[in-house]
Structure formats: C-alpha cells, structure tokens
Tab-separated table of C-alpha atoms and ligand atoms in Angstrom:
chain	number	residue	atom	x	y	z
A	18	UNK	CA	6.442	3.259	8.610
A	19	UNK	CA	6.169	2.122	5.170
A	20	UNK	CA	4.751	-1.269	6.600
A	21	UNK	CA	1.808	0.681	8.006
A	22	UNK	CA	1.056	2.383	4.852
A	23	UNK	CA	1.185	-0.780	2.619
A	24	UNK	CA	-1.166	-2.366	5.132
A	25	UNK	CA	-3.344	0.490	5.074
A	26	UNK	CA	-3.670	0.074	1.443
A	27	UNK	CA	-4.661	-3.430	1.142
A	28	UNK	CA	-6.971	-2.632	3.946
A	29	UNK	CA	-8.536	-0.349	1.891
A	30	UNK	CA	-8.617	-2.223	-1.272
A	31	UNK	CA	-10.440	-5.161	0.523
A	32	UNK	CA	-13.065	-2.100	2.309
A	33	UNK	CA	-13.888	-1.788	-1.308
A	34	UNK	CA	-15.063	-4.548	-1.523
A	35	UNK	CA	-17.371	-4.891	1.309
A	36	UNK	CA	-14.921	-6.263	3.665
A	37	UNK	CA	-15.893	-5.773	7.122
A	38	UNK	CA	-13.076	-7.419	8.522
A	39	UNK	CA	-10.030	-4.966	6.916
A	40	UNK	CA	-12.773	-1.939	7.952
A	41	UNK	CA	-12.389	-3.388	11.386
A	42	UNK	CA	-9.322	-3.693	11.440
A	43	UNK	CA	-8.698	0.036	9.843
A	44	UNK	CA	-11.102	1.088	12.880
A	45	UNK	CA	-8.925	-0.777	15.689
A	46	UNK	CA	-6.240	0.803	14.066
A	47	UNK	CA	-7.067	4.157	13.909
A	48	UNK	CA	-10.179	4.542	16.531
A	49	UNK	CA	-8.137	5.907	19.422
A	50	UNK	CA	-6.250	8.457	16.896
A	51	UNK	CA	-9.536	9.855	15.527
A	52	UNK	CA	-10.634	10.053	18.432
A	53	UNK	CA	-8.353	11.899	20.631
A	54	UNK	CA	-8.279	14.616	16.989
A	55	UNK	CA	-11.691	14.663	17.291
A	56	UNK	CA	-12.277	15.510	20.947
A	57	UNK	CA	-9.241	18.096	20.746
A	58	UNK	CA	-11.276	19.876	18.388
A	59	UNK	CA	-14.697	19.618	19.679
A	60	UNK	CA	-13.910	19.792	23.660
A	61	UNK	CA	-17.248	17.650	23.508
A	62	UNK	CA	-17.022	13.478	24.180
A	63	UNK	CA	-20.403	13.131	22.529
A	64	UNK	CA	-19.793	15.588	19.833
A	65	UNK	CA	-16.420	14.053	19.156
A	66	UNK	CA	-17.842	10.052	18.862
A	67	UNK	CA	-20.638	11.392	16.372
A	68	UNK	CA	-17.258	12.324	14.923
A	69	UNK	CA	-15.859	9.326	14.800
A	70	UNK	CA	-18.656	8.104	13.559
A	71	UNK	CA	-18.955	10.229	10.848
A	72	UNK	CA	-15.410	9.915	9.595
A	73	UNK	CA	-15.651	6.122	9.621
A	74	UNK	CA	-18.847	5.768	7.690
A	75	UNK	CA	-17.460	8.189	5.136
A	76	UNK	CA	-14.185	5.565	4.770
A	77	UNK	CA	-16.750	2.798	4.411
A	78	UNK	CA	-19.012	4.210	1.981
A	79	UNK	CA	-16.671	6.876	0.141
A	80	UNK	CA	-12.920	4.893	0.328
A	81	UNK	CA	-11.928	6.157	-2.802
A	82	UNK	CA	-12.120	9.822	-1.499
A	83	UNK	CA	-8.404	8.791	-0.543
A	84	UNK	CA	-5.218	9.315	-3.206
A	85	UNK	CA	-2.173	7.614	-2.084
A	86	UNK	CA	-0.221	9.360	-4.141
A	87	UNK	CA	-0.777	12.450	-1.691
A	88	UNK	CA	0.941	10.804	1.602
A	89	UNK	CA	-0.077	8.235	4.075
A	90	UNK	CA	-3.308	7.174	4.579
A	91	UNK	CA	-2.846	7.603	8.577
A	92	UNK	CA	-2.284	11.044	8.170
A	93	UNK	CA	-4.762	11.678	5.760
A	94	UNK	CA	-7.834	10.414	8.157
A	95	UNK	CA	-6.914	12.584	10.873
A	96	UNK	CA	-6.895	15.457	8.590
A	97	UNK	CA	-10.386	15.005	7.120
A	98	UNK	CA	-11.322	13.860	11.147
A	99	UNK	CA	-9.418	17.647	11.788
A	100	UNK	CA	-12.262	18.945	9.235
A	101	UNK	CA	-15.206	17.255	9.882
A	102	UNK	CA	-14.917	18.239	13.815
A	103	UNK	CA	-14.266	22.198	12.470
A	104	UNK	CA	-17.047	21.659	10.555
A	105	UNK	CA	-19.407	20.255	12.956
A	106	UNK	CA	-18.484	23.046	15.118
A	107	UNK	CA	-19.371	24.835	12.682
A	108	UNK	CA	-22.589	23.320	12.267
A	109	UNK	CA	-23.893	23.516	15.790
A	110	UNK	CA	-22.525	27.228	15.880
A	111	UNK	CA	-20.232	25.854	18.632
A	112	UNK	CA	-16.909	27.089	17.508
A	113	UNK	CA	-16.597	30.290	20.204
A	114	UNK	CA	-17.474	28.071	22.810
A	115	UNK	CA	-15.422	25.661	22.245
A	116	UNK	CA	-12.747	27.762	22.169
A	117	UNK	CA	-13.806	29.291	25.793
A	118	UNK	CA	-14.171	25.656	26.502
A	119	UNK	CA	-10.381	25.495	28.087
A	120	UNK	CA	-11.385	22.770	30.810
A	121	UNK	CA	-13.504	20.005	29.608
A	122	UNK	CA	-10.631	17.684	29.755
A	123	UNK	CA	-12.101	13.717	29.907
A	124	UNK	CA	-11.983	12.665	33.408
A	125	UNK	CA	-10.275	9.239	32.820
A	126	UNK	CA	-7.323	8.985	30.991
A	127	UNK	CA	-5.063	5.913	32.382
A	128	UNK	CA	-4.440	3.630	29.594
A	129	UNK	CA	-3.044	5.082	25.796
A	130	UNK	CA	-2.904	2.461	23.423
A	131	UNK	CA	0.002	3.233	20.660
A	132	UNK	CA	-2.104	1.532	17.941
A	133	UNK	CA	-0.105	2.412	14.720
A	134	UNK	CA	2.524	4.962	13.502
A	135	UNK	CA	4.061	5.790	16.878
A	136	UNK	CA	7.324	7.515	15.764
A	137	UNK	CA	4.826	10.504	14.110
A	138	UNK	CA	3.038	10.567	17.904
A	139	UNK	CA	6.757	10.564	19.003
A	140	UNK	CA	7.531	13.362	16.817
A	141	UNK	CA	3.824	15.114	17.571
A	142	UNK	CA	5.130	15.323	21.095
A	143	UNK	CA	8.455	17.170	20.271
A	144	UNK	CA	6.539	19.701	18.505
A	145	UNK	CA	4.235	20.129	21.120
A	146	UNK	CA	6.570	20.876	23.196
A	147	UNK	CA	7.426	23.800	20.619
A	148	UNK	CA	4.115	25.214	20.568
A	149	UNK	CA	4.038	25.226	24.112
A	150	UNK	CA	7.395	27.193	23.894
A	151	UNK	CA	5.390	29.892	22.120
A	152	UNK	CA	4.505	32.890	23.526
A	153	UNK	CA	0.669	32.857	24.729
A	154	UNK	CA	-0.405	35.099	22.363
A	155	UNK	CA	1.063	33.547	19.549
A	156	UNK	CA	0.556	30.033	20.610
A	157	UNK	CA	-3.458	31.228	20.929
A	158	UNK	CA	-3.716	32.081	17.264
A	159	UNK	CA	-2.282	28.576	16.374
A	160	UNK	CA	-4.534	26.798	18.324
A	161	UNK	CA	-7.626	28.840	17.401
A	162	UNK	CA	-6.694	28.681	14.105
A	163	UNK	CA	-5.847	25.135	13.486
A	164	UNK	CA	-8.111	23.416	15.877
A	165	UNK	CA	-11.512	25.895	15.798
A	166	UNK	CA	-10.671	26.409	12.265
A	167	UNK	CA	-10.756	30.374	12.914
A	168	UNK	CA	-9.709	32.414	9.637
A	169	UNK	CA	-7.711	35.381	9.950
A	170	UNK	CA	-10.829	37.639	10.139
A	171	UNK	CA	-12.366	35.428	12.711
A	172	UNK	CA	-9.231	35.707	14.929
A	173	UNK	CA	-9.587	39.329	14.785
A	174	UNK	CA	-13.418	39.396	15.637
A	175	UNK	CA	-12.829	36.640	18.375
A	176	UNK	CA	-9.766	38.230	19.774
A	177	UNK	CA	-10.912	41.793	19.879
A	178	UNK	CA	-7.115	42.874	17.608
A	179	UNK	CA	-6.815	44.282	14.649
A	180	UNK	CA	-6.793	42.158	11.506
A	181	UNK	CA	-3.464	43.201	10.497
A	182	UNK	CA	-2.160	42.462	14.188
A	183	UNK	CA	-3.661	39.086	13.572
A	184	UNK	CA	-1.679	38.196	10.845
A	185	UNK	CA	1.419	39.002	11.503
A	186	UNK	CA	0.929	37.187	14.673
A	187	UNK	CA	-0.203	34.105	13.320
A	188	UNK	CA	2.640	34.531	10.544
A	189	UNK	CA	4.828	34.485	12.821
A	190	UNK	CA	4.175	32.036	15.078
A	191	UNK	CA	3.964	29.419	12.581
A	192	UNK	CA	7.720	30.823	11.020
A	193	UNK	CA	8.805	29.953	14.239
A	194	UNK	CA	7.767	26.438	15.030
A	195	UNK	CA	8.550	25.502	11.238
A	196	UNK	CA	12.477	26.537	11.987
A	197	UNK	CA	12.024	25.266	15.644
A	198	UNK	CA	10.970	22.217	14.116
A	199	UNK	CA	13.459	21.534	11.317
A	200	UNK	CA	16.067	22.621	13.070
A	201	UNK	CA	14.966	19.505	15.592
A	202	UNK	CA	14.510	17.484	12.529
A	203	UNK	CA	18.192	17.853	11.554
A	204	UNK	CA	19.930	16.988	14.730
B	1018	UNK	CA	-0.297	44.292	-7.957
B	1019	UNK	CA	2.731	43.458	-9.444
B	1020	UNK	CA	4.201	39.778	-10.001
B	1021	UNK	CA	6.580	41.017	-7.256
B	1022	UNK	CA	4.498	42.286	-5.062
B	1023	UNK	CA	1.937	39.424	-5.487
B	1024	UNK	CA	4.337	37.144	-4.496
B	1025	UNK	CA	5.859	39.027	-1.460
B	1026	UNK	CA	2.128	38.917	-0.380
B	1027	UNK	CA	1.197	35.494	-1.276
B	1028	UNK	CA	4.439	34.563	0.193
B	1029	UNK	CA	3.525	35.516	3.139
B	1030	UNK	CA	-0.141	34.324	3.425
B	1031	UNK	CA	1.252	30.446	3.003
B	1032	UNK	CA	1.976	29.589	6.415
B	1033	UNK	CA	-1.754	30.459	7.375
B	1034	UNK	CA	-2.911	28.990	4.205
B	1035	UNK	CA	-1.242	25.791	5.201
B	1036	UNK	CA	-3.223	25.342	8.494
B	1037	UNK	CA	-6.505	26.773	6.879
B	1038	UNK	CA	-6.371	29.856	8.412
B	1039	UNK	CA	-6.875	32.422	5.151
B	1040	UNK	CA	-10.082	34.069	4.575
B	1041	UNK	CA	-11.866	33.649	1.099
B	1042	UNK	CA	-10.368	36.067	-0.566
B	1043	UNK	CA	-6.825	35.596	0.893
B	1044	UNK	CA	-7.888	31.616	-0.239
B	1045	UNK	CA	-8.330	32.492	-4.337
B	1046	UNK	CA	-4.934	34.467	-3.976
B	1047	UNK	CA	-3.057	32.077	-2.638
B	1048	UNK	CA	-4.236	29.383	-4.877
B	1049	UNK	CA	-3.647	31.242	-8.230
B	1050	UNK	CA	-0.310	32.333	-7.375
B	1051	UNK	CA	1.230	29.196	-6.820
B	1052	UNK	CA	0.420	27.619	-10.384
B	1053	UNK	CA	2.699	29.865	-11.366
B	1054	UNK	CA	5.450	30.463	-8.572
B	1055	UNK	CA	7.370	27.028	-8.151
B	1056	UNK	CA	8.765	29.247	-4.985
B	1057	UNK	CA	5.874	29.695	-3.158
B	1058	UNK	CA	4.762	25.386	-3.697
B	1059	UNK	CA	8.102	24.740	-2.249
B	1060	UNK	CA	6.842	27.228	0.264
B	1061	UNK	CA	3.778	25.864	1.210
B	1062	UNK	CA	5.009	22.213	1.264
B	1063	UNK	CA	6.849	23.032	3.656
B	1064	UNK	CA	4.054	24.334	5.965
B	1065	UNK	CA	1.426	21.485	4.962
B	1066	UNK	CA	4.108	19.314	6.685
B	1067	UNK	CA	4.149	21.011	9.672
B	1068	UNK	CA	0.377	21.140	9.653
B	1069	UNK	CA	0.016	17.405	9.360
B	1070	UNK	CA	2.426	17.069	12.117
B	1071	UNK	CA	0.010	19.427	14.317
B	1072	UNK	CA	-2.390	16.366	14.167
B	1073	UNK	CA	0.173	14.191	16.044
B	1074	UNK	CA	0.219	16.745	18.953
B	1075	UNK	CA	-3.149	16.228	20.579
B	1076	UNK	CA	-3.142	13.871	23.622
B	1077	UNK	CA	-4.266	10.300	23.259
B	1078	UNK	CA	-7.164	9.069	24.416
B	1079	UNK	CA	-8.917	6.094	23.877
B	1080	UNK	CA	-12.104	6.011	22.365
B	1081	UNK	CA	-15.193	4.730	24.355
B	1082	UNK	CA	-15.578	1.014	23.668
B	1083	UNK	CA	-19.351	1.136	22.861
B	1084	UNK	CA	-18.884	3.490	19.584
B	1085	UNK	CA	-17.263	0.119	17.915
B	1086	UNK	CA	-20.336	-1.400	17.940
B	1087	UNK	CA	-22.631	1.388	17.177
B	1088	UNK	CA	-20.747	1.855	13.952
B	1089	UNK	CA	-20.575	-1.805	12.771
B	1090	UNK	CA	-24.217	-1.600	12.951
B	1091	UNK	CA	-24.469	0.922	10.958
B	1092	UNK	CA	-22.974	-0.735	7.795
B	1093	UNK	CA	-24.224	-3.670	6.334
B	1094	UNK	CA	-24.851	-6.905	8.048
B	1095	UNK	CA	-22.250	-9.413	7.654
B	1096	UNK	CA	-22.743	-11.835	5.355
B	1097	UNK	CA	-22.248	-15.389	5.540
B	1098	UNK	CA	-18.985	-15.604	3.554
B	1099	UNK	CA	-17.623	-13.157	6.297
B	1100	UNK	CA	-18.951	-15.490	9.119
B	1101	UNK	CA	-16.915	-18.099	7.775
B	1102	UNK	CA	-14.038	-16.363	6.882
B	1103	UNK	CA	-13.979	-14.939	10.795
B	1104	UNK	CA	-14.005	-18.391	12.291
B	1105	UNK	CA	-11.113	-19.420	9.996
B	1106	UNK	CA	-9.056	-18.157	13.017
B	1107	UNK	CA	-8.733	-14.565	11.053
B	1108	UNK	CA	-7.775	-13.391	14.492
B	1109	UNK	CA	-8.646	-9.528	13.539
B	1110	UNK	CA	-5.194	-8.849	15.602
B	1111	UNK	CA	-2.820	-10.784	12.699
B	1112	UNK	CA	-2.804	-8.011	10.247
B	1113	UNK	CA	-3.354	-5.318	12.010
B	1114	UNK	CA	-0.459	-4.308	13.838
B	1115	UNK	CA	3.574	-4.911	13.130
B	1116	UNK	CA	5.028	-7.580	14.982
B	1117	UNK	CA	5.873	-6.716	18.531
B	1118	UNK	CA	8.992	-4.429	18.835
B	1119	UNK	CA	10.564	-3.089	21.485
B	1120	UNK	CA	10.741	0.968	19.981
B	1121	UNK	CA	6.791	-0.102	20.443
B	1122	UNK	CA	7.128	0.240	23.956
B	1123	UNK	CA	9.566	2.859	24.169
B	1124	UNK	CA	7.296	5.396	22.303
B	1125	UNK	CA	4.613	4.381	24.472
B	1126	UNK	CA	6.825	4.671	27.297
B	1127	UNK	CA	7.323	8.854	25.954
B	1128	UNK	CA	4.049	8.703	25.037
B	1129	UNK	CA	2.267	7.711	28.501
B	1130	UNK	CA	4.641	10.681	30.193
B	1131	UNK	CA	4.029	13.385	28.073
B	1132	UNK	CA	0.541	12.553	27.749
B	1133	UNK	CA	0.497	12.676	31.446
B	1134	UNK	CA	2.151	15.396	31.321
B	1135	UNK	CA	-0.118	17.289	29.036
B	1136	UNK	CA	-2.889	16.646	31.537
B	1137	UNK	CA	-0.983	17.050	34.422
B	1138	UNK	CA	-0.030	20.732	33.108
B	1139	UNK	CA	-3.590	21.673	32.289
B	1140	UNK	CA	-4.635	20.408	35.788
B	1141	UNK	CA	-2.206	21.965	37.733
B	1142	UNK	CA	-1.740	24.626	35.220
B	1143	UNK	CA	1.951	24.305	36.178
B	1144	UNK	CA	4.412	23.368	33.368
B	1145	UNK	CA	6.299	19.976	33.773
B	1146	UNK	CA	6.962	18.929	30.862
B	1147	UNK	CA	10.641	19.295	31.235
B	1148	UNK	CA	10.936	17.048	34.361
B	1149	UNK	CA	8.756	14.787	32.712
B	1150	UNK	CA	10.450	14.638	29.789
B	1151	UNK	CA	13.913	14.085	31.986
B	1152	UNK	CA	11.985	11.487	34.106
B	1153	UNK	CA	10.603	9.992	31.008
B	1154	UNK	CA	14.957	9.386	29.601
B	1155	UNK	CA	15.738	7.971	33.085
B	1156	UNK	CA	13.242	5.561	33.445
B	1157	UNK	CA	13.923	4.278	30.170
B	1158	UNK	CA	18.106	4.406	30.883
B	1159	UNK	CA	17.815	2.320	34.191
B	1160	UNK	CA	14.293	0.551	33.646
B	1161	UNK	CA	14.264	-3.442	33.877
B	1162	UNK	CA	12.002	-5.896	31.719
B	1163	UNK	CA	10.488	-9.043	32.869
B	1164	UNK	CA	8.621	-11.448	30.567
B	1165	UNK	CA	4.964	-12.079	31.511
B	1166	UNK	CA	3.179	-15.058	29.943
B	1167	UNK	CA	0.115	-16.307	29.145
B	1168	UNK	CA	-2.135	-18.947	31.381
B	1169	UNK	CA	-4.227	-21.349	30.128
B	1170	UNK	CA	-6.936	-19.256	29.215
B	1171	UNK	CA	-4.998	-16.847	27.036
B	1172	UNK	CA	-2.190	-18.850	26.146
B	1173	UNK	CA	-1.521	-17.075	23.002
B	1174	UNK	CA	-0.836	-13.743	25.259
B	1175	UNK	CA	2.288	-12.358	26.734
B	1176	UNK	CA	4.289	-9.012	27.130
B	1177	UNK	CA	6.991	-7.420	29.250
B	1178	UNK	CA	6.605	-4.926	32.555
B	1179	UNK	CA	9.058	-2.497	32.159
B	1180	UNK	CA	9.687	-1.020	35.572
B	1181	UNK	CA	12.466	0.221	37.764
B	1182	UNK	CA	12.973	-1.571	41.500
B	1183	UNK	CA	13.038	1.773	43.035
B	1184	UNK	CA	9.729	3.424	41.955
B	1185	UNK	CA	6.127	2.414	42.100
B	1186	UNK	CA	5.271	3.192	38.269
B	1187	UNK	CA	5.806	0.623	36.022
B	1188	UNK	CA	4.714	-0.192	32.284
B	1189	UNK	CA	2.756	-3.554	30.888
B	1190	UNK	CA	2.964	-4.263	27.329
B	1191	UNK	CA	1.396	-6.666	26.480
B	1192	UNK	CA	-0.104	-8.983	23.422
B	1193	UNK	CA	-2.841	-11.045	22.500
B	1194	UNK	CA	-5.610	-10.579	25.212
B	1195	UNK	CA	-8.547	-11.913	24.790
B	1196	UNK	CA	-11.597	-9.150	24.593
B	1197	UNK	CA	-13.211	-9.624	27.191
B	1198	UNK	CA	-17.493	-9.097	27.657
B	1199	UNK	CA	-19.543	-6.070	28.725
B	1200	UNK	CA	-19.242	-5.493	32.699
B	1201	UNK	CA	-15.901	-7.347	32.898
B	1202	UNK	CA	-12.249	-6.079	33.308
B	1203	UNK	CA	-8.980	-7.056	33.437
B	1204	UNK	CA	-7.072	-6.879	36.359
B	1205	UNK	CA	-2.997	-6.446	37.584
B	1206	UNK	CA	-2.025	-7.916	40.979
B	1207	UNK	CA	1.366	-7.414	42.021
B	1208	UNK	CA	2.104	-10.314	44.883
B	1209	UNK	CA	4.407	-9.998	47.704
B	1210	UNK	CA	4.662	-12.168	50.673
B	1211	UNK	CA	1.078	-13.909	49.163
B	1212	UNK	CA	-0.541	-10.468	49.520
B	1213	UNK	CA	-1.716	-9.123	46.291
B	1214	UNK	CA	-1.763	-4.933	45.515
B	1215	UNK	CA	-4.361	-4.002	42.839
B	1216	UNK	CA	-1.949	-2.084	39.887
B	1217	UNK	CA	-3.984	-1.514	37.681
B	1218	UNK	CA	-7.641	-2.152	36.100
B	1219	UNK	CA	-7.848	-2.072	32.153
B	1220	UNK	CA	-10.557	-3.527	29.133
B	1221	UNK	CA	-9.017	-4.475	25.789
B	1222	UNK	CA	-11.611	-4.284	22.971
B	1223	UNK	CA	-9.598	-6.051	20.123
B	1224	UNK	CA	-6.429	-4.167	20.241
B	1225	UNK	CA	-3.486	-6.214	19.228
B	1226	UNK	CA	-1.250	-4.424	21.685
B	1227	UNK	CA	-2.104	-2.547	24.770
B	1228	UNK	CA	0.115	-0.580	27.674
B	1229	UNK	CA	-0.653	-0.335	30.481
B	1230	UNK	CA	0.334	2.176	33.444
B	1231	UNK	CA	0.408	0.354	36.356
B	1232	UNK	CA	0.673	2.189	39.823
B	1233	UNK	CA	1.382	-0.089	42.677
B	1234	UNK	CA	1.687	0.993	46.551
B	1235	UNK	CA	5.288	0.355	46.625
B	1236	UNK	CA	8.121	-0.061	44.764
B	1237	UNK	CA	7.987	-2.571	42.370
B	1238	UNK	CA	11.353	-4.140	43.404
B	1239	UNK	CA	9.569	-5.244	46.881
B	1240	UNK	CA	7.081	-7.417	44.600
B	1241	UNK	CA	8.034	-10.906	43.666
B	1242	UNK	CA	5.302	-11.493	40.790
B	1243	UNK	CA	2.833	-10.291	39.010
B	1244	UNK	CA	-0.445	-11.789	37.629
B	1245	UNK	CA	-3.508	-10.435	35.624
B	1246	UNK	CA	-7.307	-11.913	36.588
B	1247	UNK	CA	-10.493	-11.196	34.672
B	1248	UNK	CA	-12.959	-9.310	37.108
B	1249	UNK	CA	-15.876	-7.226	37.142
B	1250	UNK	CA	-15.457	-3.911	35.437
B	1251	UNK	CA	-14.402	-1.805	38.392
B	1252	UNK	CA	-11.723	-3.891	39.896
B	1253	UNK	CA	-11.840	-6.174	42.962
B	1254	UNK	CA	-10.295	-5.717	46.223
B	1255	UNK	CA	-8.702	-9.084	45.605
B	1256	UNK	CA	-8.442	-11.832	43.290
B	1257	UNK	CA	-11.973	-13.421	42.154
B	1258	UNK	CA	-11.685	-14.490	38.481
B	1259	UNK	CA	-9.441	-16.578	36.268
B	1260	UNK	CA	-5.974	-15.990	36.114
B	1261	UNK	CA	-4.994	-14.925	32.552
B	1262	UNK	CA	-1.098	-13.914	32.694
B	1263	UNK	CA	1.671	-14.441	35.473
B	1264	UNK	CA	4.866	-13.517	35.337
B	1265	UNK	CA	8.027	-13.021	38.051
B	1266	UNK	CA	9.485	-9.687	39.151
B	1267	UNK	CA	11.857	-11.186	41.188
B	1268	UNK	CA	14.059	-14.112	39.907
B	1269	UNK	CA	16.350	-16.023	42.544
B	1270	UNK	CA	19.332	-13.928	43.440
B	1271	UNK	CA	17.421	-11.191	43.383
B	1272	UNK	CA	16.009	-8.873	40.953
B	1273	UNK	CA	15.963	-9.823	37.540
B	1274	UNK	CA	18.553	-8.541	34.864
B	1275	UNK	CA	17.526	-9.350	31.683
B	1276	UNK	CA	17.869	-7.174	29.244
B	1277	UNK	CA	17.616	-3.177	29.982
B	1278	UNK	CA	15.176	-1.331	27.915
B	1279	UNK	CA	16.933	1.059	26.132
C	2770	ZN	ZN1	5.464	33.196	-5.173
C-alpha cells in the first residue's frame, strides 16, 4: 500500500511539471475507480464521464489542491470525484431523480480491471456487505445521504419523515456499520 | 447550551457530519465544537474513516475507452521533449502498477464475484451475496493455475488462468498486452480436439494488468489449451487474426498441478 502512495507522489510531483506521461499514468491508474464513484453517484454514463473529466483536469491544472499529509492520494481523488458528482447533481437539479433512478445499471459489465489499491476494494466489499445487512430504512438514509449528498433536512423533505426521525435514523445506522466494521477489522 | 450539553449534541451530529450529511447550521456546530473537544476529533476520525471506506464499496466498472483521449486533448499538446522521452521505451505500464503478485489476482478473483454479485442482486433483486461469497472461497481453495505466454507479437506478455477442471468459469490475468486500435479486440479461444470455444472478448487500453472472466461452454478441464487472437471488436466465430498468447490447460498425465492459488 505504501508503494502505491509513494508512486502516487512522484507522479504528482512530475504532473507539476507538465508531465503528461505520470498524468497518464495517474489516469490509467485511477480511470476505472473514478469512474465506477462517479457513475454510482450520478446513475448517468454521460453525466458520470463529464465527471471524470472534470476531476482529471482539476488534478492537471490544480495538483497542489492535494496535502499528503491528510492520507493517500487514492483515496483522496475519489472523495473530491464523490463531490464533484453531488455537486453536478446538484447543478443539473438532478439529485431526486437520481435517487428514484434505482435501475440504470450499465448494461455491460464483464471485465473489472483491479488497477491499484485492491486490498481497500477488498475491504470496500466487506463493508458492503454490512450496509447491505442494514435494515432498508436505515440503509436508505446512508445511501441518500452519502451518495446524493442529501442533508438531514433534505432526507426529511425527500422521505416524507420527520426531521428528528431522520436523524436518529441516520445516527444510527452509521453507529452500526462503524462497530460492524471494526469489529471485522479486529478479527 | 451548556459545554455538556453542546457536546452530547455535537457528539451526536459527528457520524452524519462525517459523510456530509449535516445541514448548515448543524455544519458551524459541529465545526466549533471540536477545536475544543479532543473527544469529539477522536470521534469524528473515526467516522471520516468509515466514510472513505464507503468509496471502496461501489461496483467497478471500467471506464469507456474513448474518454482517455478526449481528456488528453484537452491539456496541452505534447511537446517534443515528451515525444522523445515516450519512444525511449517509457512503456507507460513500468511505473504504473506493482510488480505482478499473486494477492493481485486473488482480490480480483473476490472482486469479479462480488461485483457480479452486486449486479446479479440488483437484477434479480434476490440476495446472493452469501453463496457468492462461499463460491468465491471455494474456487479460490481448489482453483488450478496454468502459465500462459506470450507469441511473437506480444512477447513481452504473459499471465496465469486460474480455473477449476470442474466448472466453466475461469479467470485470465494477464500482463503486458499490447493496446490494441479502434474497431479491434482481443480474443480467448479455449481448444479441444482442434475445435476452438470463444471465452471471452476483451480491449486493453494501456492497463498494465487486466482480468479477465472467461466463460467457456464446458468445463475447463475438457480443454487442452488456450490461446488469445486479435479480432474485430465484437468477437469472431473463429480464429481470424494473429495469435498473441497460448498457453496449455492440460499438461501430459493429465491436468496440470502446479501450484494452487491460494
Ligand atoms: Zn465534544
């Protein structure tokens, strides 16, 4: 894992420098992964691309936005690629229907590339099981929330519940997969 | 509101906070509480791990080829230094991936089944995740790994089928393929008695490493080798282009033993 990271890094410092070798190879590392965050978010293969695109343009022109100092690099794309789909949602005033949007699910899906950091995928899977372990309700919120980037208030205007039901629900849910998920962690 | 009570709130608020769920005003709370309440950071730590983590759950897909292309374009030409540098044999694969390893193609042995899985789930809307997840351990207990190697024209290439005799799934890892042009494809043959079975159809667009799932007609233990061709993007009913890897299921005495993939 560490590997990755100090690869990532150089990567970066050559991007710097106008590099478009270590961006391409920072894109064929990370394409599929942005990606597939991307599309989860936006339900929308064209909407998720301009995505993409977005995210990589801002790593090519804006590198430094990055602090390594704050955890891996890896990680850190996906979350601003997390943000920038919410936000395009957002944007096109999208976010309720992609939320309705349970079925647009990409008709071909045969080959997954592993690209980089598979023992976090590994782990993403375990926890996914969690969530899925959730009741529906609860695993609802999560998804809503952390994927359509719905704030409490939002939950409880999408969801027809009261706001205090909302919370609680949402505070729970996450209690649960955190001690799910540690208690996984130390086996 | 008390420093008690702020903090039994606040307290509270983190786990939504973590995943960007608060509303504005819940937001500002949060956020001046915990300069203060070394609690509450260790709190929300906590959480902002498990939040990152919710980025590793989404299936994995790969993105569309073209979008490479669209986005080199839109930064700045290369220049001639770069040209130069490229043709140095910079093959854009050397530093972009950790050498092969085997965990490699064990998590993308999980991977490909729960990923299935997921799909198969939302599909069926039935869940099956735990017999996947069983069927997943088993194949990788009693699965069997061949070496495939490179031809001629992709001599630098190689990888290992992981597959079990009995069942007509099998997994191709492999290395070092040559991208290949717009409208063409690579293709898996698996040959038995000199008839060849179509596995699988793939493209590779740079990637260093690639797995493939490769679903034959029959059990893969009734195949004596497999081979990979280059052919038009939607497959071929048989063989038409160059033969780029080859490799042999079925070693004399039967099928091989090498090493087990576990
Ligand atoms: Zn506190």
């Amino acid at each position: 894992m560490r590997d990755t990271q100090t690869n990532d890094i150089l990567l970066l410092q050559r991007v710097e420098k106008g590099d478009r070798d270590a961006f391409r190879a920072l894109y064929h590392r990370y394409a599929n992964a942005v990606y597939s965050v991307a599309l989860r978010v936006t339900r929308d293969p064209e909407l998720a691309e301009e995505v993409v695109q977005d995210v990589f343009m801002k790593l090519w022109h804006k590198h430094h936005l990055y602090d390594a100092t704050r955890g891996r690099f890896g990680t850190w794309l996906l979350s601003i690629t997390r943000f920038a789909a919410i936000d395009r949602l957002r944007y096109e005033n999208r976010r309720f229907r992609a939320a309705d949007e349970e079925k647009t699910v990409p008709s071909r899906v045969e080959v997954h590339t592993a690209q980089a950091d598979h023992d976090l995928w590994e782990m993403g899977q375990h926890l996914r099981m969690l969530v899925e372990r959730l009741p529906k309700e609860q695993r609802q919120v999560v998804e809503l929330a952390y994927f359509q980037g719905f704030t409490h208030r939002e939950l409880a205007e999408y969801l027809g519940i009261p706001l205090g039901t909302v919370k609680s629900r949402l505070r729970l849910a996450l209690t649960k997969l955190r001690d799910m998920w540690q208690e996984g962690m130390e086996r | 509101m008390s420093e008690r009570e702020e903090h039994q709130v606040v307290s509270q608020l983190i786990p939504a906070y973590a995943i960007g769920a608060t509303d504005a005003d819940e937001t500002a709370l949060v956020e001046q509480h915990i300069r203060h309440c070394e609690v509450c950071r260790a709190l929300l730590a906590d959480y902002t791990q498990l939040s990152d983590m919710f980025l590793y759950t989404v299936p994995l897909v790969a993105a569309p080829a073209t979008l490479e292309e669209r986005l080199l374009a839109q930064i700045a030409p290369p220049q001639p230094s770069d040209i130069k540098k490229r043709s140095r044999s910079t093959s854009p694969a050397r530093f972009l991936f950790p050498r092969w390893q085997t965990w490699a193609a064990i998590a993308a042995v999980v991977l490909l089944f729960f990923t299935n899985a997921y799909w198969m789930a939302r599909l069926t809307r039935v869940k099956q995740e735990a017999a996947l997840q069983a069927t997943a351990i088993a194949f990788l207990a009693d699965a069997q790994r061949v070496q495939v190697t490179g031809d001629a024209l992709a001599p630098e290439a190689g990888g290992i089928l992981i597959f079990q005799p009995d069942t007509s799934i099998a997994l191709l890892h492999l290395d070092h393929l040559p991208p290949l042009p717009e409208g063409k494809a690579y293709q898996v043959w698996l040959i038995r008695n000199g008839h060849r079975d179509s596995g699988a159809v793939f493209r590779v667009r740079g990637e260093k490493e690639i797995t493939v799932l490769i679903r034959a007609p029959r059990p893969l233990g009734e195949y004596e080798a497999i081979g990979i061709t280059v052919e038009p993007e939607g497959g071929s009913p048989r063989p038409t282009g160059p033969r780029v890897i080859k490799g042999r299921i079925i070693q004399q005495g039967g099928i091989s033993t090498q090493e087990k993939a576990s």
